[in-house]
PDB file of C-alpha atoms in Angstrom:
ATOM      1  CA  UNK A 116       1.137  14.737   5.290  1.00 76.00           C
ATOM      2  CA  UNK A 117       4.714  15.716   6.152  1.00 80.00           C
ATOM      3  CA  UNK A 118       4.700  13.540   9.267  1.00 85.00           C
ATOM      4  CA  UNK A 119       3.157  10.572   7.441  1.00 83.00           C
ATOM      5  CA  UNK A 120       5.661  10.918   4.615  1.00 84.00           C
ATOM      6  CA  UNK A 121       8.709  11.143   6.899  1.00 87.00           C
ATOM      7  CA  UNK A 122       7.629   8.151   8.987  1.00 88.00           C
ATOM      8  CA  UNK A 123       6.957   6.112   5.844  1.00 86.00           C
ATOM      9  CA  UNK A 124      10.332   7.106   4.396  1.00 87.00           C
ATOM     10  CA  UNK A 125      12.109   6.068   7.607  1.00 88.00           C
ATOM     11  CA  UNK A 126      10.475   2.635   7.688  1.00 88.00           C
ATOM     12  CA  UNK A 127      11.345   2.046   4.044  1.00 87.00           C
ATOM     13  CA  UNK A 128      15.037   2.772   4.323  1.00 87.00           C
ATOM     14  CA  UNK A 129      15.806   6.491   4.208  1.00 90.00           C
ATOM     15  CA  UNK A 130      19.275   7.174   5.618  1.00 91.00           C
ATOM     16  CA  UNK A 131      17.914  10.175   7.525  1.00 90.00           C
ATOM     17  CA  UNK A 132      14.649  12.086   7.767  1.00 91.00           C
ATOM     18  CA  UNK A 133      13.844  15.549   9.040  1.00 89.00           C
ATOM     19  CA  UNK A 134      10.814  17.514  10.117  1.00 88.00           C
ATOM     20  CA  UNK A 135      11.194  21.256   9.889  1.00 83.00           C
ATOM     21  CA  UNK A 136       9.357  24.542   9.752  1.00 79.00           C
ATOM     22  CA  UNK A 137       8.858  27.041   6.939  1.00 66.00           C
ATOM     23  CA  UNK A 138       8.866  26.136   3.299  1.00 62.00           C
ATOM     24  CA  UNK A 139       8.446  29.511   1.665  1.00 66.00           C
ATOM     25  CA  UNK A 140       5.022  30.325   3.115  1.00 66.00           C
ATOM     26  CA  UNK A 141       6.182  31.811   6.384  1.00 64.00           C
ATOM     27  CA  UNK A 142       7.834  30.678   9.565  1.00 66.00           C
ATOM     28  CA  UNK A 143       5.365  28.806  11.744  1.00 67.00           C
ATOM     29  CA  UNK A 144       2.814  28.344   8.980  1.00 73.00           C
ATOM     30  CA  UNK A 145       3.624  24.816   7.766  1.00 80.00           C
ATOM     31  CA  UNK A 146       5.472  21.658   8.698  1.00 83.00           C
ATOM     32  CA  UNK A 147       7.719  20.169   6.036  1.00 83.00           C
ATOM     33  CA  UNK A 148       9.580  16.897   5.883  1.00 84.00           C
ATOM     34  CA  UNK A 149      12.679  15.771   4.069  1.00 85.00           C
ATOM     35  CA  UNK A 150      14.873  12.748   3.622  1.00 88.00           C
ATOM     36  CA  UNK A 151      18.351  11.699   2.642  1.00 92.00           C
ATOM     37  CA  UNK A 152      19.338   8.441   1.033  1.00 92.00           C
ATOM     38  CA  UNK A 153      22.889   7.140   0.676  1.00 93.00           C
ATOM     39  CA  UNK A 154      23.264   5.242  -2.601  1.00 94.00           C
ATOM     40  CA  UNK A 155      26.464   3.231  -2.302  1.00 95.00           C
ATOM     41  CA  UNK A 156      25.837   0.749  -5.121  1.00 95.00           C
ATOM     42  CA  UNK A 157      24.908  -2.115  -2.817  1.00 96.00           C
ATOM     43  CA  UNK A 158      21.895  -4.353  -3.314  1.00 96.00           C
ATOM     44  CA  UNK A 159      20.512  -3.100   0.009  1.00 94.00           C
ATOM     45  CA  UNK A 160      20.759   0.517  -1.131  1.00 94.00           C
ATOM     46  CA  UNK A 161      18.947  -0.400  -4.352  1.00 94.00           C
ATOM     47  CA  UNK A 162      16.143  -2.078  -2.387  1.00 93.00           C
ATOM     48  CA  UNK A 163      15.825   0.871   0.019  1.00 92.00           C
ATOM     49  CA  UNK A 164      15.790   3.374  -2.851  1.00 92.00           C
ATOM     50  CA  UNK A 165      13.108   1.437  -4.705  1.00 90.00           C
ATOM     51  CA  UNK A 166      10.869   1.057  -1.641  1.00 89.00           C
ATOM     52  CA  UNK A 167      11.351   4.527  -0.228  1.00 87.00           C
ATOM     53  CA  UNK A 168      11.012   6.451  -3.484  1.00 88.00           C
ATOM     54  CA  UNK A 169       7.947   4.412  -4.480  1.00 88.00           C
ATOM     55  CA  UNK A 170       6.333   5.403  -1.164  1.00 85.00           C
ATOM     56  CA  UNK A 171       7.453   9.034  -1.260  1.00 87.00           C
ATOM     57  CA  UNK A 172       6.392   9.745  -4.841  1.00 89.00           C
ATOM     58  CA  UNK A 173       3.046   7.955  -4.599  1.00 90.00           C
ATOM     59  CA  UNK A 174       2.280   9.798  -1.375  1.00 89.00           C
ATOM     60  CA  UNK A 175       2.566  13.066  -3.309  1.00 89.00           C
ATOM     61  CA  UNK A 176       0.462  11.719  -6.170  1.00 93.00           C
ATOM     62  CA  UNK A 177      -2.184  10.545  -3.673  1.00 93.00           C
ATOM     63  CA  UNK A 178      -2.365  13.994  -2.105  1.00 91.00           C
ATOM     64  CA  UNK A 179      -2.910  15.572  -5.509  1.00 93.00           C
ATOM     65  CA  UNK A 180      -5.502  12.938  -6.393  1.00 95.00           C
ATOM     66  CA  UNK A 181      -7.452  13.715  -3.216  1.00 93.00           C
ATOM     67  CA  UNK A 182      -7.451  17.407  -4.121  1.00 92.00           C
ATOM     68  CA  UNK A 183      -9.186  16.606  -7.418  1.00 91.00           C
ATOM     69  CA  UNK A 184      -6.391  16.495  -9.994  1.00 93.00           C
ATOM     70  CA  UNK A 185      -7.645  14.090 -12.725  1.00 92.00           C
ATOM     71  CA  UNK A 186      -4.179  13.051 -14.009  1.00 96.00           C
ATOM     72  CA  UNK A 187      -3.075  12.219 -10.473  1.00 96.00           C
ATOM     73  CA  UNK A 188      -6.112   9.959 -10.074  1.00 95.00           C
ATOM     74  CA  UNK A 189      -5.351   8.303 -13.423  1.00 96.00           C
ATOM     75  CA  UNK A 190      -1.717   7.781 -12.388  1.00 96.00           C
ATOM     76  CA  UNK A 191      -2.703   6.355  -9.011  1.00 95.00           C
ATOM     77  CA  UNK A 192      -5.182   3.893 -10.554  1.00 96.00           C
ATOM     78  CA  UNK A 193      -2.460   2.727 -12.974  1.00 96.00           C
ATOM     79  CA  UNK A 194       0.052   2.346 -10.121  1.00 94.00           C
ATOM     80  CA  UNK A 195      -2.409   0.264  -8.088  1.00 94.00           C
ATOM     81  CA  UNK A 196      -3.006  -1.974 -11.121  1.00 96.00           C
ATOM     82  CA  UNK A 197       0.745  -2.474 -11.567  1.00 94.00           C
ATOM     83  CA  UNK A 198       1.417  -3.036  -7.838  1.00 90.00           C
ATOM     84  CA  UNK A 199      -1.277  -5.221  -6.208  1.00 88.00           C
ATOM     85  CA  UNK A 200      -0.024  -4.449  -2.670  1.00 86.00           C
ATOM     86  CA  UNK A 201      -0.636  -0.717  -3.192  1.00 89.00           C
ATOM     87  CA  UNK A 202      -4.026   0.340  -1.876  1.00 91.00           C
ATOM     88  CA  UNK A 203      -5.043   3.979  -1.785  1.00 92.00           C
ATOM     89  CA  UNK A 204      -8.514   5.311  -1.043  1.00 93.00           C
ATOM     90  CA  UNK A 205      -9.735   7.104  -4.155  1.00 94.00           C
ATOM     91  CA  UNK A 206     -11.974  10.153  -3.911  1.00 92.00           C
ATOM     92  CA  UNK A 207     -15.512  10.098  -5.226  1.00 89.00           C
ATOM     93  CA  UNK A 208     -16.387  12.755  -7.765  1.00 82.00           C
ATOM     94  CA  UNK A 209     -19.214  15.039  -6.718  1.00 84.00           C
ATOM     95  CA  UNK A 210     -22.028  15.833  -9.104  1.00 86.00           C
ATOM     96  CA  UNK A 211     -21.706  19.591  -9.797  1.00 85.00           C
ATOM     97  CA  UNK A 212     -25.476  19.975  -9.298  1.00 85.00           C
ATOM     98  CA  UNK A 213     -25.019  19.036  -5.633  1.00 85.00           C
ATOM     99  CA  UNK A 214     -22.746  22.035  -5.172  1.00 82.00           C
ATOM    100  CA  UNK A 215     -25.233  24.537  -6.607  1.00 84.00           C
ATOM    101  CA  UNK A 216     -26.723  26.993  -4.136  1.00 76.00           C
ATOM    102  CA  UNK A 217     -30.433  26.485  -3.626  1.00 74.00           C
ATOM    103  CA  UNK A 218     -32.594  29.261  -5.080  1.00 66.00           C
TER     104      UNK A 218
END
């Protein structure tokens, strides 16, 4: 997800992006991404901030939705209703009986 997020941020107007190692779980264990955004008061900076932050935040919400968080799914459905161009694959809930071990 870090790579996808950083690439999306760069295409949507981040001033800089970075891909780095670590993140509190141990060197070499994860890849993290980051971004910087210069906000100089211009109309272009406003547009870039709106587009990039929309992408960045909803990417995080999508990830949480896919891991089964019900509020994230609710938030994502609402965001897709408000923004017709936003399309995110929603997970299907599994019937708990399917996950039961056979006797």
